[in-house]
């Protein structure tokens, strides 16, 4: 049609795009951190179709359904229109051009779908414009970029319609008008308005060139803003984390070539971390779920990522084309506090609510812990209370600092053997520090023992040989202490024979199950809610006593979001005679954290409101008499909140409720 003009447009557009992408790729290459993500390809392909093409996470939450659906219309429309884009460029060189196979029935079918989707894409953009003008949800950034992109996409659809409509009106079309309902409708409008052929031709051809220019302009604009996710979200979803969520990456502390630990410089991140920065859509779903942000802490996960991306992109020239000296200037800049304030890092409870909400699988916890690692291991800068906790763990193997030899005192007189006394059993009952030393949680341990004895389980504890699993140390950032504890525990466990490790604390459960394999500790681990549920199903224990209580359940992040244990505790509670069970609105994967994870259990909460108070408000909305939980930290936090707020509600572990009902 106009080969020279189209060739020129393509040449200029693609040359500039290559230049920009070259710079963006240079930033990816700069990242030193290793992160291999090419295992489990079939699983990755399934995720790509489920979450990227299927847009599952955009629509799987009730509140987000409509925005998710309209976003899906735009996304699917773009996928379909990409074929049309190639065809339009091809028609610039040969008016009858079409992709192989798209000349006959398939072409007609394609045109019909293409027309339908242009309308759905336009409807989607209108929906988002209205949201920006009228409803303005807190979580979205009302940037000029957002407006510009929406109007550009709408412009693409309108020019598509007028190009097609004009061609059909002039009889030049390369498609069957019957299969192009929108183009045909526009051609009818043109006839109804009595446009002359010259006017129709001018409008149609102008639409064609405006359309091509908008496509190339759009493509070139993408890498400069949040809409870069249009290019990067597919690979980012494909490269999602397929390791257990609860397993933080280990540091090789024995590698003498490693001179710095954790992350403090932008080039210490991995290429996947940089991809995460590129891929953030700034939708704010993460922030809207973050317990720290929702209680006025300085942590806003979306902003955390944007700040680092802005820093990176701002220095593109120096990193991509600069001299070695200029590069080193950037690589020597500490991110903390220049870009990220330390309080932002210490506010995180590692609850994973952000990661679970993110439609493009951006990872936060590992980045935050990596940055904490640098503060702890390289600078020795961390909250004073956390220092005391780590010292207690170092000296006595528990955060309370109580003598390690007192660990089994809670079990005195209960007939609980230790592995030293009985080196071969079916079940190693891993009591954990809270169950061993905290007075309230010792009652949970007693309840677990009552259940095990009732079910005639062959079990034993490690007693004074058990030490902290290292979960708080690892999440606070002291990888050295964590690895020491992990190796000690693995060695101790290796001296005895047992089939299953029964853990009462979700943090112990997660660490032994998901992190100990990193150091050769491969054990079959089960959380007590799962185990008790199995005992009930096997008829080994039978709750008989009517408790006559209205209950709700608070999900522990390390049990639910980390290990997908949502139903087992609920199944148990629903089987207890006399229990009326009701979930709160924020439950299961959207459950709000109690505020204790990530070592926050051991730190003062000086900024903003208290997370546990907010969580108690969520739970009290269903007016329970008892709040059940399955984590010692959660129970402590909820109990403290009820005491602070003078609210009458009982707090019990699921095991205690079962033990009560055994009579
Ligand atoms: S892990 Fe939890 S506390 Fe940390 S940023 Fe994500 S949502 Fe916020
Ligand atoms: S990290 Fe994910 S959820 Fe958060 S703003 Fe970016 S895309 Fe949205």
XYZ file of C-alpha atoms and ligand atoms in Angstrom:
679
model
C 0.000 0.000 0.000
C 2.573 2.554 1.197
C 5.697 0.422 1.527
C 8.209 3.241 1.962
C 6.221 5.014 4.670
C 5.501 1.764 6.543
C 9.130 0.628 6.228
C 10.339 3.973 7.608
C 7.903 3.821 10.511
C 9.011 0.292 11.328
C 12.688 1.133 11.043
C 12.549 4.151 13.344
C 10.169 2.484 15.827
C 12.096 -0.762 16.092
C 15.515 0.944 16.198
C 14.496 3.035 19.199
C 12.846 0.029 20.835
C 16.026 -2.033 20.399
C 18.067 0.758 21.972
C 15.768 0.917 25.013
C 15.574 -2.835 25.421
C 19.318 -3.083 25.160
C 19.573 -0.758 28.149
C 16.951 -2.674 30.092
C 18.747 -5.959 29.386
C 22.023 -4.376 30.525
C 20.389 -3.758 33.917
C 19.365 -7.413 34.068
C 22.885 -8.525 33.206
C 24.347 -6.269 35.909
C 22.602 -8.313 38.615
C 25.158 -10.608 40.263
C 22.823 -12.755 42.370
C 22.423 -16.324 41.146
C 18.908 -17.634 40.612
C 18.348 -20.690 38.455
C 14.745 -20.967 37.296
C 14.666 -23.440 34.465
C 13.629 -26.562 36.350
C 10.082 -28.027 36.264
C 9.281 -26.666 32.807
C 5.855 -28.413 32.507
C 4.774 -26.825 35.809
C 5.968 -23.455 34.560
C 4.013 -23.821 31.332
C 0.861 -24.704 33.284
C 1.377 -21.624 35.489
C 1.838 -19.492 32.383
C -1.526 -20.591 31.012
C -3.309 -20.451 34.365
C -2.041 -17.176 35.739
C -0.779 -15.182 32.758
C -3.042 -16.164 29.860
C -5.823 -17.306 32.225
C -5.471 -14.171 34.434
C -6.482 -16.289 37.433
C -5.059 -14.046 40.132
C -6.749 -11.016 38.592
C -10.196 -12.435 39.283
C -9.881 -14.864 42.182
C -10.827 -12.380 44.894
C -14.438 -11.272 45.207
C -13.621 -7.577 45.614
C -11.294 -7.600 42.619
C -13.495 -9.579 40.248
C -14.747 -6.762 38.002
C -11.446 -4.899 37.588
C -9.842 -8.302 37.049
C -12.341 -9.259 34.354
C -11.963 -5.959 32.465
C -8.190 -6.243 32.720
C -8.519 -9.751 31.287
C -10.557 -8.378 28.361
C -7.762 -5.922 27.597
C -5.070 -8.590 27.955
C -6.891 -11.175 25.828
C -7.745 -8.451 23.308
C -4.051 -7.584 22.984
C -3.147 -11.240 22.467
C -5.720 -11.524 19.683
C -4.864 -8.160 18.145
C -1.170 -9.010 17.929
C -2.001 -11.148 14.865
C -3.878 -8.194 13.384
C -0.885 -5.923 14.034
C 1.442 -8.158 12.014
C -1.195 -8.298 9.271
C -1.561 -4.511 9.153
C 2.189 -3.984 8.835
C 2.251 -6.661 6.120
C -0.571 -4.923 4.255
C 1.625 -1.826 4.094
C 3.777 -3.795 1.657
C 1.102 -5.915 0.012
C -2.612 -4.980 0.329
C -3.759 -8.615 0.334
C -1.276 -9.761 2.949
C -2.436 -12.171 5.612
C -0.632 -14.651 7.828
C -0.443 -18.217 6.500
C -3.747 -20.002 7.095
C -5.646 -16.794 7.822
C -7.037 -16.377 4.309
C -10.177 -18.518 4.516
C -12.457 -19.846 7.250
C -9.848 -19.378 9.984
C -9.364 -15.771 8.839
C -13.118 -15.140 9.055
C -13.315 -16.714 12.494
C -10.335 -14.660 13.572
C -11.883 -11.417 12.249
C -15.087 -12.042 14.152
C -13.178 -12.543 17.399
C -10.922 -9.613 16.692
C -13.933 -7.328 16.239
C -15.611 -8.576 19.404
C -12.443 -8.062 21.385
C -11.901 -4.511 20.097
C -15.255 -3.691 21.715
C -14.370 -5.510 24.946
C -10.975 -3.767 25.101
C -12.694 -0.397 24.602
C -15.206 -1.316 27.347
C -12.314 -2.309 29.635
C -10.558 1.022 29.097
C -13.815 2.893 29.742
C -14.250 0.937 32.998
C -10.733 1.898 34.144
C -11.206 5.540 33.129
C -14.390 5.700 35.200
C -12.522 4.155 38.136
C -9.813 6.776 37.817
C -12.322 9.618 37.579
C -14.923 8.500 40.078
C -14.205 5.605 42.442
C -10.414 6.205 42.753
C -9.525 3.112 44.872
C -6.664 3.799 47.301
C -4.515 0.995 46.010
C -4.001 2.372 42.469
C -1.555 5.109 41.436
C -3.447 7.841 39.574
C -0.492 8.727 37.356
C -0.520 10.593 34.038
C 0.984 7.441 32.545
C -2.182 5.500 33.367
C -4.381 8.041 31.584
C -2.046 8.182 28.580
C -2.024 4.414 28.183
C -5.801 4.097 28.452
C -6.366 6.809 25.826
C -3.720 5.265 23.565
C -5.407 1.854 23.737
C -8.796 3.421 23.039
C -7.215 5.278 20.111
C -5.905 1.966 18.787
C -9.398 0.476 18.857
C -11.070 3.512 17.238
C -8.498 3.694 14.430
C -8.899 -0.043 13.879
C -12.647 0.436 13.474
C -12.310 3.395 11.086
C -9.664 1.712 8.969
C -11.798 -1.412 8.585
C -15.064 0.528 8.204
C -13.567 2.791 5.521
C -12.119 -0.157 3.593
C -15.447 -2.005 3.696
C -17.330 1.147 2.602
C -14.896 1.554 -0.326
C -15.135 -2.144 -1.219
C -11.340 -2.558 -0.713
C -11.578 -4.860 2.208
C -9.613 -8.105 2.434
C -12.168 -9.792 4.664
C -15.728 -10.991 4.409
C -17.836 -8.107 5.846
C -20.228 -10.654 7.342
C -17.426 -11.722 9.671
C -16.444 -8.172 10.565
C -19.474 -6.856 12.457
C -17.827 -3.746 13.873
C -16.144 -2.755 10.589
C -19.441 -3.329 8.794
C -21.348 -1.217 11.337
C -18.838 1.638 10.881
C -19.087 1.347 7.087
C -22.875 1.661 7.399
C -22.415 4.768 9.518
C -20.090 6.228 6.866
C -22.728 5.551 4.202
C -25.458 6.980 6.425
C -23.424 10.172 6.912
C -22.970 10.359 3.152
C -19.146 10.596 3.161
C -17.608 10.932 -0.270
C -15.183 8.176 -1.351
C -12.287 10.658 -1.100
C -13.153 11.539 2.494
C -13.686 7.878 3.386
C -10.331 6.965 1.841
C -8.533 9.789 3.668
C -10.087 8.862 7.024
C -9.411 5.153 6.526
C -5.774 5.608 5.492
C -5.142 8.218 8.204
C -6.614 5.732 10.707
C -4.271 3.086 9.358
C -1.165 5.236 9.811
C -2.270 6.645 13.169
C -2.881 3.054 14.275
C 0.615 1.945 13.219
C 2.200 5.007 14.805
C 0.267 4.429 18.038
C 1.396 0.799 18.130
C 5.045 1.736 17.703
C 4.748 4.673 20.105
C 3.032 2.402 22.650
C 5.717 -0.266 22.261
C 8.478 2.274 22.787
C 6.757 3.858 25.754
C 6.251 0.557 27.624
C 9.802 0.058 28.975
C 9.785 3.549 30.490
C 6.928 2.996 32.919
C 4.804 0.534 34.831
C 3.309 -0.750 31.593
C 6.581 -2.527 30.945
C 4.702 -5.394 32.605
C 2.906 -5.895 29.278
C 6.232 -7.242 28.022
C 7.704 -8.736 31.196
C 4.736 -10.287 33.001
C 4.649 -13.433 30.860
C 8.312 -14.320 31.514
C 7.954 -13.260 35.147
C 5.032 -15.628 35.698
C 6.895 -18.370 33.843
C 9.898 -17.826 36.135
C 7.804 -17.778 39.333
C 9.187 -19.358 42.479
C 8.462 -23.085 42.432
C 10.431 -23.896 45.572
C 8.477 -24.203 48.837
C 7.405 -20.676 49.833
C 8.717 -21.293 53.311
C 12.301 -21.939 52.223
C 14.491 -18.846 52.209
C 17.606 -19.067 50.059
C 20.640 -20.208 52.042
C 23.942 -18.324 52.064
C 27.043 -20.422 51.508
C 28.870 -19.308 54.627
C 31.799 -21.591 53.906
C 32.636 -20.052 50.523
C 35.788 -18.017 51.130
C 35.210 -16.042 47.938
C 32.086 -14.468 49.386
C 33.157 -11.296 51.131
C 29.769 -9.730 51.805
C 26.501 -11.238 52.988
C 22.956 -10.185 52.205
C 21.986 -7.384 49.842
C 22.859 -3.744 50.156
C 23.794 -2.708 46.600
C 21.552 -2.758 43.571
C 23.817 -5.144 41.635
C 23.699 -7.688 44.467
C 20.134 -8.591 43.539
C 19.494 -11.422 41.069
C 18.231 -10.963 37.501
C 14.851 -12.211 38.732
C 14.713 -9.449 41.341
C 15.306 -6.909 38.574
C 12.587 -8.601 36.492
C 10.254 -8.214 39.478
C 11.033 -4.489 39.523
C 10.283 -4.229 35.799
C 7.093 -6.250 36.120
C 5.295 -4.449 38.939
C 2.031 -3.156 37.484
C 1.629 -0.771 40.427
C -1.836 -2.212 40.977
C -1.359 -1.957 44.752
C -2.954 -5.310 45.557
C 0.123 -6.137 47.678
C -0.107 -2.919 49.654
C -3.825 -3.273 50.267
C -3.137 -6.653 51.959
C -0.031 -5.661 53.907
C -0.614 -5.680 57.683
C 2.298 -3.299 58.190
C 0.937 -0.731 55.721
C -2.579 -1.119 57.113
C -1.366 -0.193 60.572
C 0.560 2.898 59.437
C 4.040 1.432 59.437
C 6.513 2.873 56.921
C 6.394 -0.305 54.814
C 4.391 -0.072 51.589
C 5.420 -3.123 49.526
C 4.504 -1.565 46.191
C 6.494 1.567 47.010
C 9.429 -0.516 48.307
C 9.767 -2.059 44.866
C 9.125 1.175 42.962
C 11.830 3.028 44.930
C 14.423 0.443 43.923
C 13.234 0.341 40.331
C 13.378 4.150 40.123
C 16.913 4.097 41.500
C 17.921 1.506 38.940
C 16.243 3.131 35.955
C 17.490 6.580 36.952
C 21.054 5.281 36.652
C 20.529 3.354 33.425
C 23.013 5.420 31.437
C 25.813 4.943 33.953
C 25.159 1.198 34.287
C 24.493 0.419 30.622
C 26.946 2.754 28.883
C 29.037 4.332 31.631
C 32.717 3.982 32.371
C 33.868 1.451 34.950
C 34.217 4.323 37.423
C 30.615 5.435 36.845
C 29.344 1.881 37.256
C 31.253 1.452 40.513
C 29.759 4.691 41.803
C 26.296 3.058 41.511
C 27.436 -0.354 42.728
C 28.965 1.259 45.815
C 25.787 3.094 46.792
C 24.126 1.537 49.838
C 20.418 1.011 49.286
C 19.856 1.309 53.037
C 19.225 4.077 53.980
C 19.763 6.001 50.707
C 16.843 4.322 48.947
C 15.140 2.195 51.628
C 14.868 3.268 55.273
C 15.763 0.458 57.738
C 12.371 0.827 59.480
C 10.751 -0.297 56.234
C 12.626 -3.591 56.410
C 12.002 -4.133 60.115
C 8.257 -3.542 59.703
C 7.738 -6.685 57.645
C 6.114 -9.678 59.355
C 7.053 -11.934 56.389
C 3.373 -12.883 56.196
C 3.368 -13.309 52.373
C -0.017 -11.571 52.028
C 1.610 -9.336 49.393
C 2.994 -12.254 47.398
C -0.269 -14.141 47.534
C -2.141 -11.109 46.210
C 0.281 -10.185 43.438
C -1.086 -11.142 40.012
C 2.407 -11.357 38.504
C 4.111 -13.344 41.267
C 6.482 -10.692 42.549
C 8.481 -11.872 45.550
C 9.009 -9.670 48.576
C 10.012 -11.756 51.577
C 13.322 -12.973 50.161
C 14.335 -9.426 49.153
C 13.455 -8.016 52.563
C 15.249 -10.815 54.441
C 18.269 -10.444 52.133
C 18.451 -6.750 53.018
C 18.014 -7.541 56.721
C 20.853 -10.081 56.392
C 23.183 -7.332 55.272
C 22.193 -5.092 58.195
C 22.645 -7.910 60.709
C 25.666 -9.782 59.365
C 27.693 -6.935 57.858
C 26.727 -3.879 59.872
C 25.385 -5.261 63.148
C 22.488 -2.802 62.867
C 19.182 -4.174 64.083
C 16.570 -3.469 66.759
C 17.924 -3.841 70.302
C 15.144 -6.267 71.327
C 16.062 -8.528 68.410
C 19.668 -8.479 69.618
C 18.546 -9.728 73.029
C 16.460 -12.482 71.408
C 19.345 -13.674 69.258
C 21.650 -13.652 72.280
C 19.150 -15.773 74.220
C 18.947 -18.238 71.349
C 22.733 -18.395 71.112
C 23.193 -18.980 74.832
C 20.238 -21.188 75.721
C 18.687 -22.318 72.443
C 15.437 -20.418 72.994
C 14.313 -16.792 72.585
C 13.207 -16.532 76.232
C 16.720 -17.178 77.482
C 15.543 -19.787 80.025
C 18.122 -22.492 80.786
C 18.196 -25.123 78.033
C 18.131 -27.881 80.651
C 14.645 -26.760 81.736
C 13.149 -27.488 78.304
C 11.320 -30.656 79.321
C 10.122 -29.458 82.746
C 6.599 -28.926 81.416
C 6.290 -32.685 80.762
C 7.266 -33.854 84.254
C 4.885 -36.457 85.646
C 3.068 -36.932 82.338
C 4.841 -40.096 81.292
C 6.438 -38.482 78.240
C 9.661 -40.290 77.280
C 12.641 -38.561 75.741
C 14.477 -39.999 72.748
C 17.533 -40.414 74.958
C 15.436 -42.845 76.997
C 13.635 -44.435 74.050
C 15.738 -43.985 70.900
C 13.275 -45.579 68.485
C 9.662 -44.393 68.210
C 7.024 -43.745 65.569
C 6.683 -40.043 66.282
C 9.145 -37.417 67.393
C 7.002 -34.738 69.044
C 8.816 -31.455 68.313
C 7.533 -29.230 71.110
C 9.246 -25.986 70.104
C 10.474 -23.181 72.359
C 7.024 -21.673 73.056
C 5.514 -25.051 73.930
C 8.457 -25.749 76.239
C 9.019 -22.414 77.983
C 5.973 -20.132 77.643
C 3.472 -20.800 80.444
C 0.389 -20.365 78.271
C 1.748 -22.536 75.492
C 2.882 -25.279 77.864
C -0.863 -25.971 78.240
C -1.026 -26.595 74.490
C 1.845 -29.102 74.788
C -0.046 -30.813 77.604
C -3.136 -31.011 75.358
C -1.106 -32.520 72.508
C 0.305 -35.155 74.880
C -3.208 -35.970 76.124
C -4.324 -36.520 72.504
C -1.278 -38.653 71.631
C -1.721 -40.787 74.716
C -5.456 -41.199 74.058
C -4.633 -42.341 70.514
C -1.919 -44.673 71.896
C 0.775 -43.163 69.688
C 4.339 -44.327 70.185
C 6.088 -40.984 70.655
C 8.913 -39.216 72.448
C 10.382 -35.742 72.751
C 13.973 -34.564 72.474
C 13.738 -32.675 75.756
C 16.957 -30.767 76.568
C 18.440 -31.997 73.280
C 15.910 -29.949 71.295
C 16.980 -26.414 70.473
C 15.342 -23.521 68.612
C 14.799 -24.441 64.943
C 16.294 -21.078 64.007
C 13.186 -19.604 62.369
C 13.380 -16.230 64.186
C 17.140 -15.995 63.639
C 16.807 -16.630 59.899
C 13.955 -14.174 59.422
C 15.638 -11.479 61.477
C 18.620 -11.923 59.177
C 21.131 -13.872 61.257
C 21.773 -16.647 58.751
C 24.904 -17.700 60.596
C 23.002 -18.463 63.803
C 20.189 -20.130 61.861
C 22.563 -22.492 60.076
C 24.326 -23.369 63.327
C 20.998 -24.274 64.950
C 19.738 -26.144 61.891
C 22.884 -28.264 61.670
C 22.838 -29.003 65.403
C 19.203 -30.115 65.298
C 19.701 -32.223 62.183
C 22.667 -33.944 63.792
C 20.713 -34.600 66.996
C 17.711 -35.953 65.093
C 20.016 -38.156 63.030
C 21.040 -40.049 66.185
C 17.534 -41.438 66.683
C 14.977 -43.466 64.795
C 11.474 -42.123 64.147
C 9.114 -42.027 61.188
C 7.433 -38.671 61.616
C 8.215 -35.325 63.179
C 5.086 -33.855 64.757
C 5.456 -30.083 65.139
C 3.123 -27.994 67.244
C 4.375 -24.621 66.021
C 3.889 -23.618 62.356
C 7.278 -21.886 62.380
C 9.058 -25.061 63.567
C 6.956 -27.082 61.111
C 7.884 -24.810 58.194
C 11.574 -24.657 59.043
C 12.073 -28.401 59.571
C 9.931 -29.307 56.564
C 11.084 -26.719 54.043
C 14.466 -25.407 55.189
C 16.260 -28.314 56.856
C 16.504 -30.198 53.523
C 18.933 -27.425 52.457
C 21.354 -28.901 55.030
C 20.631 -32.579 54.498
C 17.803 -32.845 57.047
C 15.050 -34.675 55.166
C 12.245 -35.583 57.529
C 8.582 -36.375 57.188
C 7.064 -33.468 59.099
C 3.452 -32.940 60.019
C 1.743 -30.086 61.829
C -0.400 -31.022 64.815
C -3.636 -29.862 63.153
C -3.029 -32.170 60.216
C -2.017 -35.014 62.516
C -4.974 -34.620 64.893
C -7.345 -34.447 61.936
C -5.926 -37.759 60.694
C -6.305 -39.317 64.159
C -9.957 -38.224 64.163
C -10.533 -39.590 60.686
C -8.930 -42.908 61.657
C -11.193 -43.094 64.709
C -8.207 -43.130 67.082
C -9.625 -40.231 69.053
C -13.286 -39.288 69.408
C -14.335 -35.895 70.718
C -17.464 -36.583 72.756
C -17.923 -33.737 75.205
C -20.327 -31.040 74.037
C -18.479 -27.720 74.225
C -21.415 -25.470 73.307
C -19.201 -22.687 71.943
C -19.234 -20.278 69.028
C -15.784 -20.367 67.417
C -13.814 -18.706 64.727
C -10.318 -19.604 63.576
C -7.326 -17.370 62.954
C -5.031 -18.633 60.169
C -1.323 -18.647 60.921
C 0.588 -17.272 57.905
C 3.244 -19.989 58.206
C 0.605 -22.709 58.203
C -1.772 -21.242 55.603
C -0.066 -19.032 53.040
C 3.281 -20.793 53.475
C 2.128 -24.409 53.627
C -1.433 -24.424 52.342
C -2.915 -25.866 55.541
C -6.290 -24.148 55.701
C -8.892 -26.890 55.898
C -7.442 -29.299 58.474
C -7.918 -27.054 61.546
C -11.397 -26.096 60.326
C -12.283 -29.747 59.746
C -11.269 -30.547 63.329
C -13.286 -27.710 64.828
C -16.392 -28.593 62.845
C -16.248 -32.160 64.202
C -16.285 -31.092 67.872
C -19.737 -31.601 69.422
C -21.559 -28.377 70.253
C -19.244 -26.100 68.236
C -20.761 -23.431 66.005
C -18.096 -22.404 63.538
C -17.912 -19.194 61.496
C -15.061 -17.810 59.380
C -14.161 -14.138 59.374
C -14.149 -12.156 56.142
C -10.346 -12.014 56.087
C -9.504 -15.677 56.370
C -7.523 -18.414 54.632
C -5.278 -16.911 51.934
C -6.536 -13.386 52.670
C -6.244 -13.801 56.435
C -4.498 -10.940 58.180
C -1.258 -11.690 60.011
C -1.237 -11.470 63.841
C 1.920 -9.354 63.628
C 4.412 -11.858 65.090
C 6.107 -13.386 62.039
C 9.505 -12.480 60.645
C 10.927 -12.111 64.139
C 8.419 -9.327 64.920
C 7.277 -11.409 67.909
C 10.521 -10.302 69.534
C 10.515 -6.632 68.557
C 8.655 -3.635 69.975
C 5.917 -2.211 67.764
C 6.625 1.489 68.147
C 5.227 2.801 64.865
C 1.567 3.078 63.884
C -1.261 0.964 65.303
C -0.781 -2.556 66.587
C -1.263 -5.308 64.010
C -2.683 -7.710 66.612
C -5.358 -5.150 67.586
C -6.431 -4.834 63.977
C -6.511 -8.625 63.603
C -8.609 -8.984 66.740
C -11.114 -6.488 65.264
C -11.381 -8.665 62.134
C -12.005 -11.755 64.241
C -14.505 -10.138 66.602
C -16.689 -9.148 63.635
C -18.281 -12.620 63.809
C -18.763 -12.323 67.596
C -17.032 -15.561 68.669
C -16.865 -16.786 72.263
C -13.519 -18.398 71.446
C -10.839 -17.627 68.894
C -9.045 -20.800 67.891
C -5.539 -20.781 66.489
C -2.800 -23.279 65.799
C 0.353 -21.266 66.415
C 1.877 -20.230 69.732
C 2.812 -16.789 68.420
C -0.664 -16.139 67.007
C -2.307 -17.161 70.279
C -0.007 -14.879 72.259
C -0.683 -11.926 69.944
C -4.467 -12.386 69.915
C -4.579 -12.924 73.688
C -2.521 -9.764 74.237
C -4.803 -7.778 71.932
C -7.921 -8.949 73.789
C -6.318 -7.959 77.097
C -5.222 -4.529 75.777
C -8.664 -3.806 74.354
C -10.584 -5.243 77.332
C -12.477 -7.622 75.074
C -14.019 -10.753 76.573
C -13.036 -13.609 74.330
C -11.293 -16.899 74.991
C -8.235 -17.862 72.963
C -7.357 -21.512 72.567
C -5.185 -23.723 70.431
C -7.052 -26.249 68.277
C -5.316 -29.040 70.256
C -6.692 -27.665 73.521
C -10.227 -27.648 72.125
C -9.863 -31.255 70.977
C -8.364 -32.348 74.322
C -11.246 -30.667 76.206
C -13.756 -32.505 74.094
C -12.147 -35.885 74.762
C -13.702 -35.700 78.199
S 5.291 -10.049 53.802
Fe 3.472 -9.195 54.839
S 4.291 -7.517 56.110
Fe 5.900 -8.039 54.604
S 5.544 -6.641 52.895
Fe 4.405 -8.508 52.440
S 2.346 -8.129 53.215
Fe 3.684 -6.590 54.149
S 4.009 -6.047 43.450
Fe 2.343 -7.127 42.435
S 0.529 -6.653 43.691
Fe 2.108 -5.168 44.235
S 1.703 -3.392 42.959
Fe 3.235 -4.642 41.897
S 2.032 -5.979 40.560
Fe 0.596 -5.133 42.052
